[in-house]
């Protein structure tokens, strides 16, 4: 038993890592395993399970006007997603670990709030470091700045309630001062970025649509019920031996790890609840009002729930007695491990059978170019081999999730305009995008030499690509003669009539 207890933290850490990185939600268990088995036993035709359905469930099954998104890290990793919410995962985990370390430090108790005590709290290296990391979130993923500001202040609030023995005035004063310090420090850290950044937010509105109860149960039932049982168990256990009933005494009697798990559980639960009440207004408001709000909030809820569930399961399994709670932990462990199957299903669906080399696509993220973009693969490779730095390469612009912007995506070189809707979302106002789109079209199709020259100079274009998507979008309107006069052909694929011009003005 002692050996099991010594291994508990390591096992819990491993389980938490798996819960965050490769787990799916219970949608996979219900719709990819249980229901197909029921259909098979009934002799009914099997329905194909498409792994993205686990992230497009609310509003899609059944079909309703309220289309939402509830992605999670495993789905992002399989797709090779490099959006901001994925890039910021490493910083989110760093901040969460820092907050846990802060929460686990030895507590001090204060009889009253003095200037010296206030300074001690404001000079806390834990708080200052957390504020610095939070400041980076404004650059990495602005949604996380708001979310984890609340998480940081929740941590500070819990600690203040204990340290000031529930003194409401002291707790409120210190927490307010710390909130101001965190916010101002975080804003100051990233000033070079924010002075050039305009938020896409257009206010907050009450949610007009709500998730069906059974869908909430499928997506969030496991972590909510498991965490809820743990919260009730811990509170009841502490209250049983608490002579004087008060909030601060209850919190003080809990061990720091349990209390921090409860805090993370409450934060995650709140992130799931908020989109049911309000949403942030953005370009998706017509028909998909809650989509982006639910996406960004529940993505973080999934990670917080994953870490919390791992702790709760190991914690309950290591508890003496409490057979009922151990049974809950075993059931939770089985269901959580069952969701790990989502990783294998999604990898096989997206990349082919990993155990069959003939069909496996492998780890080369550029291998698809040869069969998806045979007309352009040579041009992309030429740019990668010959162009250094951040030279601007002009290509035709298009909509999200299309073949457009394949040059900039696969070379890392900047272009004038990327996927329209994504850039619209970042800027909120499409006016600038419409102007840039018109300028791109003018460069490719205009017969006004001065206009084309001016636009190329204004955007600092070094190379112009004429390939498959350019021919698809502009066709015979491409003014090859004029462009040829303003540049020199540095690459040509005679088989596909794809070539690259180096601008010479």
Tab-separated table of N, CA and C in Angstrom, residues 224-358:
chain	number	residue	atom	x	y	z
A	224	UNK	N	-17.932	16.816	-14.542
A	224	UNK	CA	-18.782	17.548	-13.595
A	224	UNK	C	-19.241	16.637	-12.455
A	225	UNK	N	-19.702	15.431	-12.795
A	225	UNK	CA	-20.201	14.524	-11.759
A	225	UNK	C	-19.066	13.994	-10.897
A	226	UNK	N	-17.932	13.648	-11.529
A	226	UNK	CA	-16.789	13.156	-10.767
A	226	UNK	C	-16.259	14.243	-9.833
A	227	UNK	N	-16.102	15.448	-10.365
A	227	UNK	CA	-15.630	16.554	-9.542
A	227	UNK	C	-16.625	16.934	-8.468
A	228	UNK	N	-17.917	16.894	-8.803
A	228	UNK	CA	-18.954	17.224	-7.827
A	228	UNK	C	-18.959	16.251	-6.658
A	229	UNK	N	-18.804	14.952	-6.960
A	229	UNK	CA	-18.739	13.955	-5.887
A	229	UNK	C	-17.539	14.209	-4.980
A	230	UNK	N	-16.432	14.595	-5.583
A	230	UNK	CA	-15.220	14.857	-4.799
A	230	UNK	C	-15.418	16.076	-3.891
A	231	UNK	N	-15.996	17.133	-4.427
A	231	UNK	CA	-16.234	18.345	-3.637
A	231	UNK	C	-17.120	18.028	-2.433
A	232	UNK	N	-18.203	17.310	-2.665
A	232	UNK	CA	-19.119	16.961	-1.582
A	232	UNK	C	-18.417	16.094	-0.546
A	233	UNK	N	-17.639	15.132	-1.017
A	233	UNK	CA	-16.930	14.216	-0.103
A	233	UNK	C	-15.946	14.971	0.780
A	234	UNK	N	-15.140	15.830	0.176
A	234	UNK	CA	-14.125	16.563	0.935
A	234	UNK	C	-14.770	17.500	1.946
A	235	UNK	N	-15.790	18.241	1.515
A	235	UNK	CA	-16.450	19.184	2.421
A	235	UNK	C	-17.100	18.455	3.600
A	236	UNK	N	-17.792	17.370	3.305
A	236	UNK	CA	-18.463	16.619	4.376
A	236	UNK	C	-17.452	16.021	5.346
A	237	UNK	N	-16.348	15.534	4.805
A	237	UNK	CA	-15.323	14.930	5.654
A	237	UNK	C	-14.703	15.955	6.595
A	238	UNK	N	-14.435	17.154	6.081
A	238	UNK	CA	-13.835	18.199	6.906
A	238	UNK	C	-14.844	18.733	7.912
A	239	UNK	N	-16.067	18.963	7.471
A	239	UNK	CA	-17.098	19.499	8.376
A	239	UNK	C	-17.377	18.575	9.550
A	240	UNK	N	-17.218	17.286	9.299
A	240	UNK	CA	-17.496	16.297	10.339
A	240	UNK	C	-16.620	16.505	11.569
A	241	UNK	N	-15.396	16.955	11.346
A	241	UNK	CA	-14.451	17.146	12.450
A	241	UNK	C	-14.137	18.613	12.709
A	242	UNK	N	-15.050	19.488	12.255
A	242	UNK	CA	-14.816	20.924	12.414
A	242	UNK	C	-15.663	21.444	13.569
A	243	UNK	N	-15.032	21.831	14.678
A	243	UNK	CA	-15.808	22.263	15.854
A	243	UNK	C	-16.583	23.552	15.618
A	244	UNK	N	-15.938	24.505	14.937
A	244	UNK	CA	-16.590	25.794	14.680
A	244	UNK	C	-16.789	25.955	13.186
A	245	UNK	N	-18.047	26.045	12.776
A	245	UNK	CA	-18.354	26.076	11.346
A	245	UNK	C	-18.192	27.491	10.787
A	246	UNK	N	-17.261	27.636	9.858
A	246	UNK	CA	-17.079	28.899	9.130
A	246	UNK	C	-16.335	28.585	7.841
A	247	UNK	N	-16.518	29.455	6.845
A	247	UNK	CA	-15.912	29.206	5.533
A	247	UNK	C	-14.396	29.135	5.617
A	248	UNK	N	-13.784	30.103	6.333
A	248	UNK	CA	-12.330	30.120	6.326
A	248	UNK	C	-11.754	28.923	7.089
A	249	UNK	N	-12.429	28.500	8.147
A	249	UNK	CA	-11.957	27.328	8.876
A	249	UNK	C	-12.093	26.065	8.030
A	250	UNK	N	-13.196	25.985	7.280
A	250	UNK	CA	-13.390	24.856	6.382
A	250	UNK	C	-12.268	24.796	5.352
A	251	UNK	N	-11.970	25.928	4.733
A	251	UNK	CA	-10.919	25.976	3.719
A	251	UNK	C	-9.546	25.732	4.329
A	252	UNK	N	-9.331	26.237	5.541
A	252	UNK	CA	-8.039	26.083	6.206
A	252	UNK	C	-7.775	24.624	6.566
A	253	UNK	N	-8.823	23.899	6.923
A	253	UNK	CA	-8.663	22.501	7.318
A	253	UNK	C	-8.416	21.574	6.125
A	254	UNK	N	-8.805	21.997	4.946
A	254	UNK	CA	-8.540	21.179	3.756
A	254	UNK	C	-7.056	21.224	3.431
A	255	UNK	N	-6.539	20.110	2.910
A	255	UNK	CA	-5.150	20.198	2.459
A	255	UNK	C	-5.105	21.025	1.172
A	256	UNK	N	-3.973	21.634	0.916
A	256	UNK	CA	-3.856	22.598	-0.188
A	256	UNK	C	-4.189	21.966	-1.532
A	257	UNK	N	-3.790	20.704	-1.714
A	257	UNK	CA	-4.031	20.043	-2.997
A	257	UNK	C	-5.522	19.866	-3.260
A	258	UNK	N	-6.253	19.443	-2.225
A	258	UNK	CA	-7.706	19.278	-2.379
A	258	UNK	C	-8.369	20.605	-2.698
A	259	UNK	N	-7.975	21.627	-1.979
A	259	UNK	CA	-8.605	22.934	-2.160
A	259	UNK	C	-8.291	23.506	-3.536
A	260	UNK	N	-7.062	23.304	-4.008
A	260	UNK	CA	-6.710	23.791	-5.339
A	260	UNK	C	-7.500	23.039	-6.411
A	261	UNK	N	-7.679	21.729	-6.233
A	261	UNK	CA	-8.477	20.947	-7.175
A	261	UNK	C	-9.908	21.464	-7.217
A	262	UNK	N	-10.449	21.804	-6.042
A	262	UNK	CA	-11.808	22.356	-5.992
A	262	UNK	C	-11.864	23.690	-6.724
A	263	UNK	N	-10.841	24.522	-6.550
A	263	UNK	CA	-10.785	25.806	-7.238
A	263	UNK	C	-10.769	25.609	-8.753
A	264	UNK	N	-9.926	24.693	-9.240
A	264	UNK	CA	-9.851	24.433	-10.678
A	264	UNK	C	-11.177	23.865	-11.201
A	265	UNK	N	-11.798	23.018	-10.391
A	265	UNK	CA	-13.101	22.463	-10.766
A	265	UNK	C	-14.137	23.570	-10.915
A	266	UNK	N	-14.161	24.495	-9.961
A	266	UNK	CA	-15.122	25.608	-10.020
A	266	UNK	C	-14.874	26.488	-11.244
A	267	UNK	N	-13.600	26.750	-11.538
A	267	UNK	CA	-13.269	27.573	-12.715
A	267	UNK	C	-13.713	26.884	-14.004
A	268	UNK	N	-13.439	25.590	-14.101
A	268	UNK	CA	-13.825	24.844	-15.300
A	268	UNK	C	-15.338	24.792	-15.450
A	269	UNK	N	-16.032	24.558	-14.344
A	269	UNK	CA	-17.490	24.521	-14.372
A	269	UNK	C	-18.046	25.865	-14.828
A	270	UNK	N	-17.459	26.949	-14.336
A	270	UNK	CA	-17.901	28.282	-14.734
A	270	UNK	C	-17.698	28.524	-16.221
A	271	UNK	N	-16.602	28.021	-16.766
A	271	UNK	CA	-16.325	28.204	-18.192
A	271	UNK	C	-17.348	27.464	-19.060
A	272	UNK	N	-17.842	26.352	-18.582
A	272	UNK	CA	-18.897	25.624	-19.299
A	272	UNK	C	-20.233	26.340	-19.165
A	273	UNK	N	-20.479	26.919	-17.996
A	273	UNK	CA	-21.772	27.568	-17.720
A	273	UNK	C	-21.924	28.898	-18.454
A	274	UNK	N	-20.854	29.675	-18.577
A	274	UNK	CA	-20.944	31.032	-19.130
A	274	UNK	C	-21.593	31.072	-20.514
A	275	UNK	N	-21.206	30.205	-21.482
A	275	UNK	CA	-21.843	30.281	-22.806
A	275	UNK	C	-23.333	29.958	-22.798
A	276	UNK	N	-23.805	29.356	-21.710
A	276	UNK	CA	-25.237	29.100	-21.591
A	276	UNK	C	-25.984	30.349	-21.138
A	277	UNK	N	-25.225	31.337	-20.662
A	277	UNK	CA	-25.833	32.567	-20.149
A	277	UNK	C	-25.571	33.765	-21.052
A	278	UNK	N	-24.314	33.943	-21.467
A	278	UNK	CA	-23.947	35.098	-22.289
A	278	UNK	C	-22.949	34.660	-23.366
A	279	UNK	N	-22.715	35.548	-24.322
A	279	UNK	CA	-21.704	35.290	-25.349
A	279	UNK	C	-21.076	36.612	-25.767
A	280	UNK	N	-19.866	36.526	-26.283
A	280	UNK	CA	-19.174	37.701	-26.798
A	280	UNK	C	-19.595	37.921	-28.241
A	281	UNK	N	-20.033	39.112	-28.558
A	281	UNK	CA	-20.520	39.412	-29.904
A	281	UNK	C	-19.343	39.582	-30.864
A	282	UNK	N	-19.419	38.886	-31.993
A	282	UNK	CA	-18.379	38.989	-33.018
A	282	UNK	C	-19.011	38.721	-34.372
A	283	UNK	N	-18.202	38.411	-35.365
A	283	UNK	CA	-18.716	38.274	-36.732
A	283	UNK	C	-19.600	37.041	-36.913
A	284	UNK	N	-19.590	36.120	-35.943
A	284	UNK	CA	-20.377	34.894	-36.072
A	284	UNK	C	-21.790	35.046	-35.522
A	285	UNK	N	-22.161	36.242	-35.119
A	285	UNK	CA	-23.415	36.423	-34.394
A	285	UNK	C	-24.633	35.958	-35.182
A	286	UNK	N	-24.607	36.087	-36.485
A	286	UNK	CA	-25.752	35.683	-37.303
A	286	UNK	C	-25.722	34.173	-37.526
A	287	UNK	N	-26.396	33.429	-36.638
A	287	UNK	CA	-26.504	31.985	-36.822
A	287	UNK	C	-25.537	31.175	-35.980
A	288	UNK	N	-24.433	31.745	-35.582
A	288	UNK	CA	-23.441	31.012	-34.790
A	288	UNK	C	-22.983	31.872	-33.618
A	289	UNK	N	-23.927	32.512	-32.974
A	289	UNK	CA	-23.600	33.529	-31.968
A	289	UNK	C	-22.710	33.001	-30.859
A	290	UNK	N	-22.985	31.801	-30.369
A	290	UNK	CA	-22.239	31.283	-29.221
A	290	UNK	C	-20.976	30.529	-29.618
A	291	UNK	N	-20.760	30.346	-30.908
A	291	UNK	CA	-19.705	29.438	-31.373
A	291	UNK	C	-18.332	29.788	-30.830
A	292	UNK	N	-17.893	31.018	-31.026
A	292	UNK	CA	-16.534	31.385	-30.640
A	292	UNK	C	-16.383	31.461	-29.122
A	293	UNK	N	-17.422	31.954	-28.446
A	293	UNK	CA	-17.371	32.026	-26.989
A	293	UNK	C	-17.267	30.634	-26.382
A	294	UNK	N	-18.135	29.727	-26.827
A	294	UNK	CA	-18.086	28.363	-26.308
A	294	UNK	C	-16.767	27.694	-26.659
A	295	UNK	N	-16.279	27.929	-27.856
A	295	UNK	CA	-15.027	27.331	-28.317
A	295	UNK	C	-13.887	27.676	-27.371
A	296	UNK	N	-13.665	28.973	-27.173
A	296	UNK	CA	-12.503	29.405	-26.407
A	296	UNK	C	-12.634	29.092	-24.907
A	297	UNK	N	-13.841	29.195	-24.358
A	297	UNK	CA	-14.011	28.944	-22.928
A	297	UNK	C	-13.953	27.454	-22.604
A	298	UNK	N	-14.652	26.644	-23.380
A	298	UNK	CA	-14.683	25.213	-23.064
A	298	UNK	C	-13.376	24.520	-23.418
A	299	UNK	N	-12.572	25.098	-24.306
A	299	UNK	CA	-11.245	24.535	-24.586
A	299	UNK	C	-10.408	24.546	-23.306
A	300	UNK	N	-10.468	25.665	-22.587
A	300	UNK	CA	-9.738	25.760	-21.324
A	300	UNK	C	-10.411	24.913	-20.243
A	301	UNK	N	-11.741	24.840	-20.268
A	301	UNK	CA	-12.452	24.004	-19.304
A	301	UNK	C	-12.033	22.554	-19.444
A	302	UNK	N	-11.857	22.098	-20.680
A	302	UNK	CA	-11.462	20.715	-20.927
A	302	UNK	C	-10.122	20.417	-20.258
A	303	UNK	N	-9.153	21.330	-20.403
A	303	UNK	CA	-7.830	21.099	-19.808
A	303	UNK	C	-7.888	21.142	-18.288
A	304	UNK	N	-8.605	22.110	-17.732
A	304	UNK	CA	-8.724	22.194	-16.276
A	304	UNK	C	-9.451	20.983	-15.714
A	305	UNK	N	-10.497	20.551	-16.395
A	305	UNK	CA	-11.213	19.349	-15.969
A	305	UNK	C	-10.314	18.115	-16.059
A	306	UNK	N	-9.515	18.028	-17.128
A	306	UNK	CA	-8.646	16.865	-17.308
A	306	UNK	C	-7.661	16.723	-16.166
A	307	UNK	N	-7.003	17.822	-15.800
A	307	UNK	CA	-6.048	17.781	-14.686
A	307	UNK	C	-6.753	17.495	-13.373
A	308	UNK	N	-7.938	18.086	-13.185
A	308	UNK	CA	-8.686	17.890	-11.945
A	308	UNK	C	-9.144	16.445	-11.814
A	309	UNK	N	-9.664	15.867	-12.905
A	309	UNK	CA	-10.129	14.482	-12.849
A	309	UNK	C	-9.002	13.532	-12.485
A	310	UNK	N	-7.823	13.743	-13.055
A	310	UNK	CA	-6.683	12.872	-12.745
A	310	UNK	C	-6.353	12.936	-11.261
A	311	UNK	N	-6.326	14.140	-10.713
A	311	UNK	CA	-6.036	14.290	-9.289
A	311	UNK	C	-7.114	13.623	-8.444
A	312	UNK	N	-8.363	13.875	-8.775
A	312	UNK	CA	-9.479	13.342	-7.989
A	312	UNK	C	-9.449	11.819	-7.982
A	313	UNK	N	-9.217	11.216	-9.125
A	313	UNK	CA	-9.216	9.756	-9.222
A	313	UNK	C	-8.125	9.150	-8.344
A	314	UNK	N	-6.900	9.637	-8.484
A	314	UNK	CA	-5.797	9.096	-7.689
A	314	UNK	C	-5.989	9.399	-6.209
A	315	UNK	N	-6.457	10.584	-5.922
A	315	UNK	CA	-6.673	10.995	-4.528
A	315	UNK	C	-7.679	10.075	-3.845
A	316	UNK	N	-8.781	9.768	-4.513
A	316	UNK	CA	-9.808	8.919	-3.914
A	316	UNK	C	-9.352	7.467	-3.816
A	317	UNK	N	-8.599	7.012	-4.801
A	317	UNK	CA	-8.101	5.637	-4.761
A	317	UNK	C	-7.109	5.426	-3.617
A	318	UNK	N	-6.417	6.484	-3.231
A	318	UNK	CA	-5.419	6.393	-2.159
A	318	UNK	C	-6.012	6.667	-0.782
A	319	UNK	N	-7.291	7.001	-0.726
A	319	UNK	CA	-7.941	7.314	0.552
A	319	UNK	C	-8.272	6.031	1.316
A	320	UNK	N	-7.999	6.020	2.613
A	320	UNK	CA	-8.346	4.876	3.439
A	320	UNK	C	-9.860	4.806	3.625
A	321	UNK	N	-10.389	3.598	3.522
A	321	UNK	CA	-11.829	3.437	3.677
A	321	UNK	C	-12.561	4.034	2.492
A	322	UNK	N	-13.701	4.682	2.749
A	322	UNK	CA	-14.486	5.373	1.718
A	322	UNK	C	-14.675	4.503	0.482
A	323	UNK	N	-15.248	3.318	0.672
A	323	UNK	CA	-15.403	2.381	-0.445
A	323	UNK	C	-16.272	2.949	-1.560
A	324	UNK	N	-17.299	3.681	-1.172
A	324	UNK	CA	-18.179	4.261	-2.192
A	324	UNK	C	-17.400	5.220	-3.083
A	325	UNK	N	-16.577	6.073	-2.482
A	325	UNK	CA	-15.815	7.037	-3.266
A	325	UNK	C	-14.743	6.346	-4.100
A	326	UNK	N	-14.188	5.259	-3.588
A	326	UNK	CA	-13.240	4.496	-4.397
A	326	UNK	C	-13.935	3.887	-5.613
A	327	UNK	N	-15.170	3.451	-5.391
A	327	UNK	CA	-15.940	2.933	-6.522
A	327	UNK	C	-16.191	4.011	-7.564
A	328	UNK	N	-16.503	5.221	-7.093
A	328	UNK	CA	-16.678	6.353	-8.009
A	328	UNK	C	-15.390	6.624	-8.766
A	329	UNK	N	-14.252	6.557	-8.059
A	329	UNK	CA	-12.958	6.807	-8.697
A	329	UNK	C	-12.640	5.746	-9.751
A	330	UNK	N	-12.929	4.489	-9.438
A	330	UNK	CA	-12.677	3.407	-10.407
A	330	UNK	C	-13.528	3.600	-11.655
A	331	UNK	N	-14.804	3.921	-11.452
A	331	UNK	CA	-15.685	4.169	-12.601
A	331	UNK	C	-15.186	5.360	-13.407
A	332	UNK	N	-14.779	6.425	-12.703
A	332	UNK	CA	-14.243	7.595	-13.391
A	332	UNK	C	-12.991	7.266	-14.167
A	333	UNK	N	-12.119	6.442	-13.594
A	333	UNK	CA	-10.870	6.043	-14.276
A	333	UNK	C	-11.172	5.244	-15.532
A	334	UNK	N	-12.120	4.335	-15.448
A	334	UNK	CA	-12.488	3.525	-16.617
A	334	UNK	C	-13.020	4.410	-17.741
A	335	UNK	N	-13.927	5.310	-17.396
A	335	UNK	CA	-14.519	6.172	-18.413
A	335	UNK	C	-13.485	7.137	-18.999
A	336	UNK	N	-12.613	7.695	-18.136
A	336	UNK	CA	-11.582	8.601	-18.629
A	336	UNK	C	-10.633	7.876	-19.581
A	337	UNK	N	-10.173	6.695	-19.185
A	337	UNK	CA	-9.272	5.923	-20.057
A	337	UNK	C	-9.979	5.509	-21.348
A	338	UNK	N	-11.274	5.304	-21.275
A	338	UNK	CA	-12.046	4.945	-22.462
A	338	UNK	C	-11.996	6.076	-23.486
A	339	UNK	N	-12.001	7.311	-23.004
A	339	UNK	CA	-11.955	8.446	-23.938
A	339	UNK	C	-10.601	8.556	-24.645
A	340	UNK	N	-9.560	7.893	-24.103
A	340	UNK	CA	-8.253	7.922	-24.770
A	340	UNK	C	-8.322	7.264	-26.147
A	341	UNK	N	-9.327	6.394	-26.337
A	341	UNK	CA	-9.493	5.735	-27.632
A	341	UNK	C	-9.764	6.716	-28.755
A	342	UNK	N	-10.206	7.920	-28.398
A	342	UNK	CA	-10.450	8.942	-29.417
A	342	UNK	C	-9.180	9.244	-30.204
A	343	UNK	N	-8.052	9.215	-29.518
A	343	UNK	CA	-6.784	9.516	-30.181
A	343	UNK	C	-6.510	8.523	-31.306
A	344	UNK	N	-6.633	7.233	-31.013
A	344	UNK	CA	-6.397	6.226	-32.052
A	344	UNK	C	-7.378	6.325	-33.194
A	345	UNK	N	-8.659	6.552	-32.862
A	345	UNK	CA	-9.681	6.656	-33.911
A	345	UNK	C	-9.417	7.857	-34.810
A	346	UNK	N	-9.077	8.993	-34.220
A	346	UNK	CA	-8.865	10.203	-35.018
A	346	UNK	C	-7.591	10.106	-35.852
A	347	UNK	N	-6.534	9.505	-35.289
A	347	UNK	CA	-5.289	9.348	-36.045
A	347	UNK	C	-5.509	8.448	-37.252
A	348	UNK	N	-6.204	7.325	-37.056
A	348	UNK	CA	-6.475	6.422	-38.175
A	348	UNK	C	-7.357	7.070	-39.231
A	349	UNK	N	-8.320	7.881	-38.788
A	349	UNK	CA	-9.216	8.545	-39.736
A	349	UNK	C	-8.487	9.606	-40.555
A	350	UNK	N	-7.550	10.302	-39.903
A	350	UNK	CA	-6.906	11.450	-40.536
A	350	UNK	C	-5.637	11.075	-41.303
A	351	UNK	N	-4.869	10.149	-40.742
A	351	UNK	CA	-3.571	9.818	-41.319
A	351	UNK	C	-3.515	8.443	-41.983
A	352	UNK	N	-4.564	7.649	-41.840
A	352	UNK	CA	-4.507	6.285	-42.336
A	352	UNK	C	-4.072	5.353	-41.223
A	353	UNK	N	-4.170	4.056	-41.467
A	353	UNK	CA	-3.819	3.075	-40.441
A	353	UNK	C	-2.337	3.160	-40.123
A	354	UNK	N	-2.008	3.537	-38.893
A	354	UNK	CA	-0.611	3.753	-38.524
A	354	UNK	C	0.190	2.459	-38.557
A	355	UNK	N	-0.484	1.310	-38.415
A	355	UNK	CA	0.227	0.038	-38.404
A	355	UNK	C	0.382	-0.554	-39.811
A	356	UNK	N	-0.084	0.143	-40.820
A	356	UNK	CA	0.073	-0.306	-42.202
A	356	UNK	C	0.891	0.724	-42.974
A	357	UNK	N	2.194	0.503	-43.133
A	357	UNK	CA	3.077	1.495	-43.770
A	357	UNK	C	2.620	1.932	-45.153
A	358	UNK	N	1.932	1.065	-45.858
A	358	UNK	CA	1.520	1.400	-47.222
A	358	UNK	C	0.473	2.502	-47.248
